[in-house]
Coordinates of C-alpha atoms in Angstrom, one line a residue:
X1 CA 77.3 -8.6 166.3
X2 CA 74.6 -7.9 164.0
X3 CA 70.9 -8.6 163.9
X4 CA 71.3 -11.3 162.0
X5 CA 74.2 -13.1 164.0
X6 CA 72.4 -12.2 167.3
X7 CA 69.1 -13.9 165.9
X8 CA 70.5 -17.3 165.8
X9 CA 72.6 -17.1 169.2
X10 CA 68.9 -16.5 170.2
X11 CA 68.1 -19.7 169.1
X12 CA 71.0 -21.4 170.2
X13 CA 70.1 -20.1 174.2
X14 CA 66.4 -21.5 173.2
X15 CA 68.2 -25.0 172.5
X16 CA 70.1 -24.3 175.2
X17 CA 67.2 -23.5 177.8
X18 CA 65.8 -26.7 176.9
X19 CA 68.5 -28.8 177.7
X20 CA 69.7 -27.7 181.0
X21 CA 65.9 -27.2 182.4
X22 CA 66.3 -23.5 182.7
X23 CA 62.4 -23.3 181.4
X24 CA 60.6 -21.8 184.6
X25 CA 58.6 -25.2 185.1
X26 CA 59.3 -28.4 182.4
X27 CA 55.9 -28.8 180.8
X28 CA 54.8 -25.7 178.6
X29 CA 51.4 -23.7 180.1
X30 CA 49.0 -25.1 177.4
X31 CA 46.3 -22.1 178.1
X32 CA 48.8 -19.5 176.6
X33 CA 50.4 -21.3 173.8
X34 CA 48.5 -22.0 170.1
X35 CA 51.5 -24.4 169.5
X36 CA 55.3 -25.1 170.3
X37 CA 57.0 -21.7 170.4
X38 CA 53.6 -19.8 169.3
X39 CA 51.7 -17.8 171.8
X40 CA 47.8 -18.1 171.6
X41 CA 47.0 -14.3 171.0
X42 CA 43.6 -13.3 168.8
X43 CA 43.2 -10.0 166.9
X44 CA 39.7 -8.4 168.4
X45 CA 39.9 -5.2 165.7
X46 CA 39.4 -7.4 162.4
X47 CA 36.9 -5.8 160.5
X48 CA 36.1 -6.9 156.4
X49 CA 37.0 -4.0 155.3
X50 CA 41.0 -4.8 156.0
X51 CA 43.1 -4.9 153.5
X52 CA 44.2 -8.2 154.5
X53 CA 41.3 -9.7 155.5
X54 CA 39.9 -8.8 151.7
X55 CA 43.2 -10.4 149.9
X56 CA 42.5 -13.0 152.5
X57 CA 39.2 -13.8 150.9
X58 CA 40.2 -13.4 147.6
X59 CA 42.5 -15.3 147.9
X60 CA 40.1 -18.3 149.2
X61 CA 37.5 -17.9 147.0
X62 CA 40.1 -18.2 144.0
X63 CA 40.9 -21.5 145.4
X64 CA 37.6 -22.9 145.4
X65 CA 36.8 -21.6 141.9
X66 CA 39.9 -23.5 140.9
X67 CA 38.8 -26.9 142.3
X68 CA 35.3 -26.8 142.1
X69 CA 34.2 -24.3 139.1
X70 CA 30.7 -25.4 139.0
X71 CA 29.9 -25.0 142.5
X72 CA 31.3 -21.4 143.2
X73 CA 29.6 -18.5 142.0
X74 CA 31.3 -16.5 139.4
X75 CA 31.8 -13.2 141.5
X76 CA 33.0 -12.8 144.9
X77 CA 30.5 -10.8 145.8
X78 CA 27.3 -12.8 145.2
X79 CA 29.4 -15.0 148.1
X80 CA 28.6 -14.5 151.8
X81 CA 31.6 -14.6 154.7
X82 CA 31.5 -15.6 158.0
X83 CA 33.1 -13.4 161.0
X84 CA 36.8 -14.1 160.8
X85 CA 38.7 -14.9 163.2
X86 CA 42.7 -13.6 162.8
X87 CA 45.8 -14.9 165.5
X88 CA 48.8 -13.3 165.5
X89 CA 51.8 -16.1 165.3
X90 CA 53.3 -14.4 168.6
X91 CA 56.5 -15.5 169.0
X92 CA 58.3 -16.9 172.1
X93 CA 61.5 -19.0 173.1
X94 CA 60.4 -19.6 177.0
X95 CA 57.0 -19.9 175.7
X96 CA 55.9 -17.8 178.7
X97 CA 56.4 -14.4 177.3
X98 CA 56.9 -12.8 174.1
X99 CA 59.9 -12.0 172.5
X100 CA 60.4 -8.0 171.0
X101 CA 62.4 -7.2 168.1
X102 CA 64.3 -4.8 169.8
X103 CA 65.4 -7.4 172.4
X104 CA 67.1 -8.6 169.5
X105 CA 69.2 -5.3 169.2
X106 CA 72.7 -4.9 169.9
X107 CA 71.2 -1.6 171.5
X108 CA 68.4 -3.2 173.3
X109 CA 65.2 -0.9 174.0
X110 CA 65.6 3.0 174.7
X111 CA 62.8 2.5 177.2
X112 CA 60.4 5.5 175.3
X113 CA 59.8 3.8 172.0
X114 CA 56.8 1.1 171.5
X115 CA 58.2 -2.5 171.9
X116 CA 57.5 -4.7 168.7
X117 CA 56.2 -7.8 168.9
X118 CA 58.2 -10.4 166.7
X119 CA 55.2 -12.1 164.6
X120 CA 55.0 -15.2 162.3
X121 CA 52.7 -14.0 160.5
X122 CA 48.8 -14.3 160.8
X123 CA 46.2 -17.5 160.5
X124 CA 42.8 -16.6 159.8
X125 CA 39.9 -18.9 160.4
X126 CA 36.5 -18.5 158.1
X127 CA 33.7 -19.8 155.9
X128 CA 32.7 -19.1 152.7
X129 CA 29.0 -19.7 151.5
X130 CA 26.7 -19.1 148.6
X131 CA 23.5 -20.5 146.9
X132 CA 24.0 -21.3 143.4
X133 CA 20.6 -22.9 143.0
X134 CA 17.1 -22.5 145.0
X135 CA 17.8 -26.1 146.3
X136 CA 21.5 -26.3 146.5
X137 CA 24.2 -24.4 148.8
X138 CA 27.9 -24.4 149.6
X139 CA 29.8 -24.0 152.6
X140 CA 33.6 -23.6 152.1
X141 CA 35.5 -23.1 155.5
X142 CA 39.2 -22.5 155.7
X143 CA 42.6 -21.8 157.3
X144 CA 44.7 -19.9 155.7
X145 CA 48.3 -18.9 156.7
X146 CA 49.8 -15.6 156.1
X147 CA 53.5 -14.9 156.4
X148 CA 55.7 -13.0 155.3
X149 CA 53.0 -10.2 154.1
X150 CA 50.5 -10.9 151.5
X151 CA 52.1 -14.1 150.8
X152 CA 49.1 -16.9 151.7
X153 CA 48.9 -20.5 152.2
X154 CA 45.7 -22.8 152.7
X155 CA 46.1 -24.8 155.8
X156 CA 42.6 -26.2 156.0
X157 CA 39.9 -26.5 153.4
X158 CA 36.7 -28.2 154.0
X159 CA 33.3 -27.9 153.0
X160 CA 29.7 -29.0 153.1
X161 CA 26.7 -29.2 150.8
X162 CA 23.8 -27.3 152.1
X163 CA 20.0 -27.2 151.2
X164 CA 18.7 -24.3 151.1
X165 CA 15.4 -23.0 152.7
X166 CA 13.0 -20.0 152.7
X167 CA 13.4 -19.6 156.2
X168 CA 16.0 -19.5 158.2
X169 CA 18.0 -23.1 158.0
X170 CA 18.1 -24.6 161.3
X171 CA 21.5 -25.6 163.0
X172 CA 22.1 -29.7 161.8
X173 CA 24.9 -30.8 160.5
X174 CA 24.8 -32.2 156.9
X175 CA 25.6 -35.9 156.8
X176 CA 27.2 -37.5 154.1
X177 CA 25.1 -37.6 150.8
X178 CA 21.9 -37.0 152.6
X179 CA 22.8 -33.4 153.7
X180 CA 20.4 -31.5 156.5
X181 CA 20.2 -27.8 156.7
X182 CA 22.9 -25.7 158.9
X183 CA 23.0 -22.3 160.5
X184 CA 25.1 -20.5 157.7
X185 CA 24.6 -17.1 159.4
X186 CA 26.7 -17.9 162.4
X187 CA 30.0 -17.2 162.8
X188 CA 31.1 -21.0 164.0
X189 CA 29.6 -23.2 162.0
X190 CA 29.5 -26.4 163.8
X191 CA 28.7 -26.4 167.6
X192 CA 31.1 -28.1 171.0
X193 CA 31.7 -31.8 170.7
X194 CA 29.5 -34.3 172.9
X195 CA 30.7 -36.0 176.6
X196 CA 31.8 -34.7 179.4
X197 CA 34.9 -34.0 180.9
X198 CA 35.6 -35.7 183.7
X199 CA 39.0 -34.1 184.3
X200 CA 39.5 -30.7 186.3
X201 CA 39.9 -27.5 184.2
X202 CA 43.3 -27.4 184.9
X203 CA 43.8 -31.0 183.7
X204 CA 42.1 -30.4 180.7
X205 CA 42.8 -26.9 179.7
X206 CA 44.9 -28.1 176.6
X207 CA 43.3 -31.1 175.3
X208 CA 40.7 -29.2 173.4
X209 CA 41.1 -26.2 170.6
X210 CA 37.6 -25.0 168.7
X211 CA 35.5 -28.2 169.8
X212 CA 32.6 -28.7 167.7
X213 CA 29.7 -30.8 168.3
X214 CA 27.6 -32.5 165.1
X215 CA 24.4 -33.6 164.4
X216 CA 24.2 -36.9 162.3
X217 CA 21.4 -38.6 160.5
X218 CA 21.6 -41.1 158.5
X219 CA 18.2 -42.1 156.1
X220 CA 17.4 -46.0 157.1
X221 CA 18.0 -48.4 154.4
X222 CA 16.2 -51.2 156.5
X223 CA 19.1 -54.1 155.5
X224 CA 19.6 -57.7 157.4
X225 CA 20.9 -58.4 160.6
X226 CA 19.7 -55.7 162.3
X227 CA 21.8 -52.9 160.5
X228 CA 20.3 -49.9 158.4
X229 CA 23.4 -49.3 155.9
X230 CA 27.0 -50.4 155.6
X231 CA 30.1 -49.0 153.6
X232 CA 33.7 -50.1 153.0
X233 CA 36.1 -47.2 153.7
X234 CA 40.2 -46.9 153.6
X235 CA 42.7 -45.5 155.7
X236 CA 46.5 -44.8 155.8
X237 CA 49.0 -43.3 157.9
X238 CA 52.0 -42.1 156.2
X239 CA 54.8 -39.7 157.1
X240 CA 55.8 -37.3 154.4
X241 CA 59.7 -37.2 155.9
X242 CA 59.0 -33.1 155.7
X243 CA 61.4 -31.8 152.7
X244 CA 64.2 -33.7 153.4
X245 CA 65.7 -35.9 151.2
X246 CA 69.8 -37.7 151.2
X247 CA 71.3 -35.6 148.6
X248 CA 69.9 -32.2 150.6
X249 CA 69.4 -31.1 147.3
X250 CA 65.6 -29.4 146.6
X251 CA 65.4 -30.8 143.3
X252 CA 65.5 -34.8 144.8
X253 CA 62.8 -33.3 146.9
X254 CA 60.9 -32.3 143.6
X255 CA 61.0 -35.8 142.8
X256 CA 60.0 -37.4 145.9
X257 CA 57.2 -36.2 146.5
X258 CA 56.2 -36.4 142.9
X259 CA 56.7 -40.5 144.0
X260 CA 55.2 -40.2 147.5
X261 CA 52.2 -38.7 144.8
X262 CA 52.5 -42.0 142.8
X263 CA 51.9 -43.7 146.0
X264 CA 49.0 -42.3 147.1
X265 CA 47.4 -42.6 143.6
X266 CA 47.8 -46.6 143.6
X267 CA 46.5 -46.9 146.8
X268 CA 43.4 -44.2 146.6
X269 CA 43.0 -44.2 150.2
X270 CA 39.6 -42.4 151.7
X271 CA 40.9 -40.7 154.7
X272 CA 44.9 -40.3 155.1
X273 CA 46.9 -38.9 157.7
X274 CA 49.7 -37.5 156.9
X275 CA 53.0 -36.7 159.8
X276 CA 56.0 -34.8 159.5
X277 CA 53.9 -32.0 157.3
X278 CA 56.3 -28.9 157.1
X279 CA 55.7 -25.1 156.3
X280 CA 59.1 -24.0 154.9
X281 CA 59.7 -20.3 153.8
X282 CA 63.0 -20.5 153.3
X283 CA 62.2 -23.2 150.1
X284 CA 60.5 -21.4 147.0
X285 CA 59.4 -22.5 143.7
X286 CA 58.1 -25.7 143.1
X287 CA 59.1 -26.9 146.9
X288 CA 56.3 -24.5 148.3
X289 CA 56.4 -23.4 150.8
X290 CA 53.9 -25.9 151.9
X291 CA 53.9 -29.0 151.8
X292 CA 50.3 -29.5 152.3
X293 CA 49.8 -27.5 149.2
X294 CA 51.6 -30.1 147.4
X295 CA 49.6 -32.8 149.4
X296 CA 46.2 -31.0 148.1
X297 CA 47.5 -30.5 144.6
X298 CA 48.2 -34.5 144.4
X299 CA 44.8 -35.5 146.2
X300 CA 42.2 -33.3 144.2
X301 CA 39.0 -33.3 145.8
X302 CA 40.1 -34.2 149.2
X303 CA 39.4 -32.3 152.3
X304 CA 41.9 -31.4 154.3
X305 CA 43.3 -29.8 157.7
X306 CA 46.7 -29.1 159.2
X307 CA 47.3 -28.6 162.4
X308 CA 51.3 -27.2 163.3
X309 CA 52.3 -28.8 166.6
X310 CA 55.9 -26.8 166.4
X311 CA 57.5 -23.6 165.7
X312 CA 60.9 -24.3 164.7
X313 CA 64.2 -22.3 165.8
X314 CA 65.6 -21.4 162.7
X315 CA 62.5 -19.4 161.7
X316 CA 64.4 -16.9 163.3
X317 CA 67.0 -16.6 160.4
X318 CA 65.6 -18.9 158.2
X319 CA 62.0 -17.2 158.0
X320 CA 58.8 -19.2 159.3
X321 CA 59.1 -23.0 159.8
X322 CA 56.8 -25.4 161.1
X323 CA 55.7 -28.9 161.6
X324 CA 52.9 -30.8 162.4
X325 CA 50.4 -33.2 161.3
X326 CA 47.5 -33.0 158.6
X327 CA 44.2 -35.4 158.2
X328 CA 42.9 -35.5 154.4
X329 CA 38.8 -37.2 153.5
X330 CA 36.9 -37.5 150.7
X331 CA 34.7 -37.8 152.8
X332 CA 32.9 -34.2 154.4
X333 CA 34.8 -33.3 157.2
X334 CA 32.4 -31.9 160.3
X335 CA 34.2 -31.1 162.5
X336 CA 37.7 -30.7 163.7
X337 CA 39.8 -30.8 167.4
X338 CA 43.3 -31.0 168.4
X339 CA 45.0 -31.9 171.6
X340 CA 48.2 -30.6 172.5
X341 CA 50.6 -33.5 174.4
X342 CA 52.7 -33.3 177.1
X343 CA 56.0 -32.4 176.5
X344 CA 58.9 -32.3 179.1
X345 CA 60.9 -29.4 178.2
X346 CA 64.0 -30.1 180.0
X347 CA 64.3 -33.7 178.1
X348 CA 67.1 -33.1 175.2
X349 CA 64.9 -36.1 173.8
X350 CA 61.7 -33.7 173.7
X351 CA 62.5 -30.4 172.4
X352 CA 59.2 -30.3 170.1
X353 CA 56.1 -29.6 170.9
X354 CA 53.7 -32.3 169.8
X355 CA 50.2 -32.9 168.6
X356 CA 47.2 -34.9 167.9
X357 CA 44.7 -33.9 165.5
X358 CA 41.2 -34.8 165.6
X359 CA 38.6 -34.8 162.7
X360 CA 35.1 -36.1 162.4
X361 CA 33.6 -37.2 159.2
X362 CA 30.2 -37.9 157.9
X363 CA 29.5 -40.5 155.2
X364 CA 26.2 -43.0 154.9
X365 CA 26.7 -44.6 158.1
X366 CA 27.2 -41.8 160.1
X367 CA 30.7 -40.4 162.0
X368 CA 34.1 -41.7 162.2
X369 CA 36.2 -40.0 164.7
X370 CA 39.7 -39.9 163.2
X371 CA 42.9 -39.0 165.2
X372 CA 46.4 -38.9 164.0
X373 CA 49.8 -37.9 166.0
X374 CA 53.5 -38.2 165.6
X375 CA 54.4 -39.1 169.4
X376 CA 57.9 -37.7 170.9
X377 CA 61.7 -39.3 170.8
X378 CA 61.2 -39.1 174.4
X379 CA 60.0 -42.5 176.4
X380 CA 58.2 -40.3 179.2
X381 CA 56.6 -38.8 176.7
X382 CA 54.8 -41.2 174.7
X383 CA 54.0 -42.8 178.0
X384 CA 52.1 -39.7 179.0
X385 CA 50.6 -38.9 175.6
X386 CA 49.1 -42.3 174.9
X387 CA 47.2 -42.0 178.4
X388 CA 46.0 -38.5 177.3
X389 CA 45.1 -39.5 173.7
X390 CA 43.2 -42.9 175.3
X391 CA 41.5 -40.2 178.0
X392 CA 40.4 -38.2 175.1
X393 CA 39.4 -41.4 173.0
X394 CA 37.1 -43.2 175.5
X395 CA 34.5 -40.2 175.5
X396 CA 33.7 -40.2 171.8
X397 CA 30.8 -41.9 170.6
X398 CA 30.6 -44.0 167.3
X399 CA 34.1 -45.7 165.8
X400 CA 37.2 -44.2 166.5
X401 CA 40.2 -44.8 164.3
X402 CA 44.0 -43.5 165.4
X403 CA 47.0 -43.6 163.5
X404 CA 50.6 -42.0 163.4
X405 CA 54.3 -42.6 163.5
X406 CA 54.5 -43.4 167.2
X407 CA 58.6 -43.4 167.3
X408 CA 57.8 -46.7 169.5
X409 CA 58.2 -50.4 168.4
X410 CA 55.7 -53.3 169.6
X411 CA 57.0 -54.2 172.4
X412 CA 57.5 -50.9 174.1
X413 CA 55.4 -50.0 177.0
X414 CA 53.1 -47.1 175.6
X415 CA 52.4 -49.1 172.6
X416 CA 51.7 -52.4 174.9
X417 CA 49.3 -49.5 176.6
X418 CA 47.3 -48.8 173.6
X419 CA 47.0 -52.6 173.2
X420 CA 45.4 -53.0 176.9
X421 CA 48.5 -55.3 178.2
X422 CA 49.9 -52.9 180.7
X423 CA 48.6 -50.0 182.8
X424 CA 49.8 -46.5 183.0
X425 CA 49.8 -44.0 185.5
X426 CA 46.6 -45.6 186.7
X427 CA 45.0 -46.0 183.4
X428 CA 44.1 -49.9 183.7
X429 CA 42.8 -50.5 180.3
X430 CA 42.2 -49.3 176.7
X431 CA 39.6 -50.2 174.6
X432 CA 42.1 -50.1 171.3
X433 CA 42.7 -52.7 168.8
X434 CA 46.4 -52.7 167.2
X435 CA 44.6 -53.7 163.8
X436 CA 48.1 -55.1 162.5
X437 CA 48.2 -57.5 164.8
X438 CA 44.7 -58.2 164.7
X439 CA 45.4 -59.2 160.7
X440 CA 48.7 -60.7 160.7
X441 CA 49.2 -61.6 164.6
X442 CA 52.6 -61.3 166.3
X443 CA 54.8 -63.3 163.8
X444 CA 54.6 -61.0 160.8
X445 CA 56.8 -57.7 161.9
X446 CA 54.9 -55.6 159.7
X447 CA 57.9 -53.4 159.3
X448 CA 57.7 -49.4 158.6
X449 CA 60.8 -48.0 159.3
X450 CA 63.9 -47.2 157.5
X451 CA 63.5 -47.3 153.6
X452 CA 67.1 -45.1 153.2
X453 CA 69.0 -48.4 154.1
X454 CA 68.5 -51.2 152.6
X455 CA 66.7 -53.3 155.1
X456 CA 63.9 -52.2 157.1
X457 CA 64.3 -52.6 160.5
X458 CA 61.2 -51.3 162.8
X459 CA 57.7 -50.7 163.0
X460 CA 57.0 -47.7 164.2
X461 CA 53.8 -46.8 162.3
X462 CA 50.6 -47.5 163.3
X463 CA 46.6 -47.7 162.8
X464 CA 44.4 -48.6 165.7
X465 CA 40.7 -48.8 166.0
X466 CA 38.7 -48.4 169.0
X467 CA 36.4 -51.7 169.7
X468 CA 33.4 -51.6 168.3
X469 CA 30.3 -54.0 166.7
X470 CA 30.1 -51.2 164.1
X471 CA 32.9 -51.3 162.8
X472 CA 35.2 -54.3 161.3
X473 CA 38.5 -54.7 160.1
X474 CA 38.8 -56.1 156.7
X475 CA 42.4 -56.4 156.1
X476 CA 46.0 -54.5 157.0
X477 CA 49.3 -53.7 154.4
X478 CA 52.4 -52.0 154.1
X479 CA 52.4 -50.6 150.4
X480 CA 55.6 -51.6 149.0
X481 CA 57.0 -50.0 145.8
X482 CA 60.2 -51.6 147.1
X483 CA 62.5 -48.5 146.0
X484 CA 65.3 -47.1 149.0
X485 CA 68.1 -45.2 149.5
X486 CA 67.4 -42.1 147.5
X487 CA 64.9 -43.6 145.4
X488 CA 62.5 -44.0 148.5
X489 CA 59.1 -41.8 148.3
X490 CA 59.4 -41.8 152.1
X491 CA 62.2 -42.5 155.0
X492 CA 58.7 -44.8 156.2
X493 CA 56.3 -47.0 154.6
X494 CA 52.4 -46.0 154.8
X495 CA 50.3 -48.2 157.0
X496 CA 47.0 -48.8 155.0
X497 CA 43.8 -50.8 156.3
X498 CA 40.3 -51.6 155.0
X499 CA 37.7 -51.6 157.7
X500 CA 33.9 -52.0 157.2
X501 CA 31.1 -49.6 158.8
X502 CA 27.5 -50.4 159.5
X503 CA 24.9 -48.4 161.4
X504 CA 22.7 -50.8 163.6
X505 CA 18.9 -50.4 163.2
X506 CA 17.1 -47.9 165.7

């Protein structure tokens, strides 16, 4: 048997190990994994001076100079960098312990020689700033995704305008277009989010990755019944259907997405989030090998962040592949969390690893916490996830918006959860307002899901808001360009609503 053979009866035992329960307890420990089938594991040598780490930056800094030419200095080194933070992409089938390439090897380990870790690749988390005027500064942070070697990928690109300041700038958080100065010589740029837990440690030890707290102000505007300011703003929730398409030919992907593209550009949303966002390397050329490269290229000016719940299992012989869910703004984005869900490993329904992603943006008004997820196949597990994601939800402060692809219809009972009809595991009530439902009441099915047939026959997409005086829902679709079969953008239709904020008077 060669490496190559033995690789994917590797992943066949992972598959395997899943379905018969053979995992030494169902649900994955959340304090050593980054993400399904990743283990969490930071590099503490990474000095600026590494090779890497200066393609790394390079590489960034050409990426912002593309997008934003007026903005970005015109040499690297007239920009500053933030400590960077580098994780190895550790992998692991149990995801208890690592897996070494030479357990891989028809001769197994010699028991002298170093063990090798198998690695997919790096991420590296960092900000780029500069001044390019004496009132005027930039804040670029990113993500970027290296694998295989010195072959990069953007994962998450946001950014702030700063004003400058003789002295040292203070640590606020710019808000919309009425930016405050912010602590550019730290290494995190934003601070822990507010609220407390109110759950054990132990409870809550994977809800939460790189919280950040933000500082808000809006300047009053002094308008009528008792609110300062007030803006309009648009959201969908759409899933990409990763890189698949009927024919399983790339070029009908090549088209697709051009289409999903066309979508997006009718619609203009403000804030979008995206499911079913893939990291490919086995596809080349124009596919990629990420797709929220080709999400960014369509959406110009757009921040963005991904956030990979899942490590698939033929990365093992088909090189790195991953999926997970991505938020996009035009709007600054402050802040970013995401909360990893339960996930039964021993359920053949719940073999993925899934997760919800949690941004905060700024615009006049103030924040709008935005979450979006892609829940499990398994029942057990949406159940548990919604009452973790509502858990999460009812500390935040200001509106809260939450979209996905659920894989649940109406009248199921996690969905009826979110809606406040039924209880779970204790959980009474939620504070959530189906805004479908809300628009169109129970009559009009609002259906989503499947555009390859002819007919649609669920709804399985959502956007809900949390309840709130500040913010109102203006109106709810399902953007229709009416094509199917292989002519369909998407297996699902986008969910798009309108939704007004206003900031009451202090």
């Amino acid at each position: 048997m060669n490496a190559v053979h033995k690789l994917i009866v590797q992943c066949c035992l992972a598959a395997y190990f899943v379905s018969c329960g053979r995992f030494t307890h169902d649900e994955p420990d959340y304090n050593k994994i980054e993400y399904g089938g990743i283990l969490h594991k930071k590099d503490e040598s990474v000095s600026k001076q590494d090779k890497d780490i200066i393609a790394v930056i390079q590489f960034s800094y050409n990426f912002v100079k593309e997008r934003f030419p007026l903005s970005v200095p015109d040499f690297l080194n007239q920009t500053k960098t933030s400590d960077i933070q580098k994780l190895e992409l550790v992998y692991s089938i149990d995801e208890e312990n690592p897996i070494y390439q030479e357990d891989l090897l028809e001769d197994g380990h010699d028991g002298v020689s170093p063990l090798h870790l198998i690695l997919f690749g790096f991420l590296y988390k960092f900000t780029l700033y500069w001044e390019t005027e004496k009132t005027a500064g930039f804040a670029h942070q990113f993500a970027v995704s290296m694998f295989p070697k010195e072959v990069l990928s953007i994962y998450s690109h946001t950014f702030l305008d700063l004003h400058s300041h003789t002295q040292r700038p203070s640590t606020s958080v710019p808000c919309g277009n009425n930016p405050q100065p912010m602590d550019i010589q730290s290494d995190v740029l934003l601070q822990s989010d507010e609220g407390s837990q109110e759950y054990s440690p132990k409870d809550a030890s994977h809800w939460l990755k790189d919280s950040q707290k933000l500082s808000c102000e809006v300047e009053p505007v002094n308008l009528e019944n008792g609110y300062s300011s007030k803006r309009n703003f648009t959201v969908m929730s759409f899933n990409t259907w990763n890189m698949n398409s009927l024919s399983g030919k790339d070029k009908h992907y090549v088209k697709r997405i051009k289409d999903f593209g066309e979508v997006l550009a009718k619609t203009k949303p403000d804030i979008i989030g995206f499911q079913e966002v893939r990291y490919e390397y086995s596809k080349g050329g124009q596919l990629g090998p990420s797709q929220v490269q080709h999400l960014a290229d369509m959406l110009e000016g757009y921040q963005f962040v991904f956030q990979p719940g899942q490590l698939q299992p033929n990365s093992l012989y088909e090189g790195r592949t991953e999926e997970g869910v991505a938020i996009f703004s035009k709007y600054p984005i402050i802040s970013v969390n995401h909360l990893l869900l339960f996930r039964n490993r021993s359920n053949s329904a719940d073999t993925h690893q899934r997760v919800c992603l949690h941004a905060v943006v700024s615009h006049s008004t103030g924040k709008t916490h935005i979450l979006n997820t892609h829940l499990s196949l398994s029942h057990e597990a949406r159940e548990k996830a919604v009452v973790e994601i509502w858990r999460y939800v009812r500390q935040l402060q200001g509106p809260v918006i939450f979209m996905g692809d659920l894989n649940a219809e109406p009248d199921e009972r996690a969905i009826k959860f979110l809606r406040g009809e039924v209880s779970l595991e204790k959980q009474q009530t939620t504070g959530f307002v189906d805004v479908w439902f809300e628009s169109h009441g129970r009559e009009v099915p609002g259906l989503t899901y499947n555009t390859l047939k002819k007919e649609l026959s669920k709804r399985i997409d959502y956007i809900f808001m949390k309840k709130s005086k500040d913010m109102q829902l203006v109106e709810v679709t399902t953007p229709d360009n009416k094509q199917r079969g292989h002519k369909a953008a998407s297996d699902h239709l986008p969910v798009f609503a309108k939704f007004t904020l206003a900031t009451p008077n202090t």
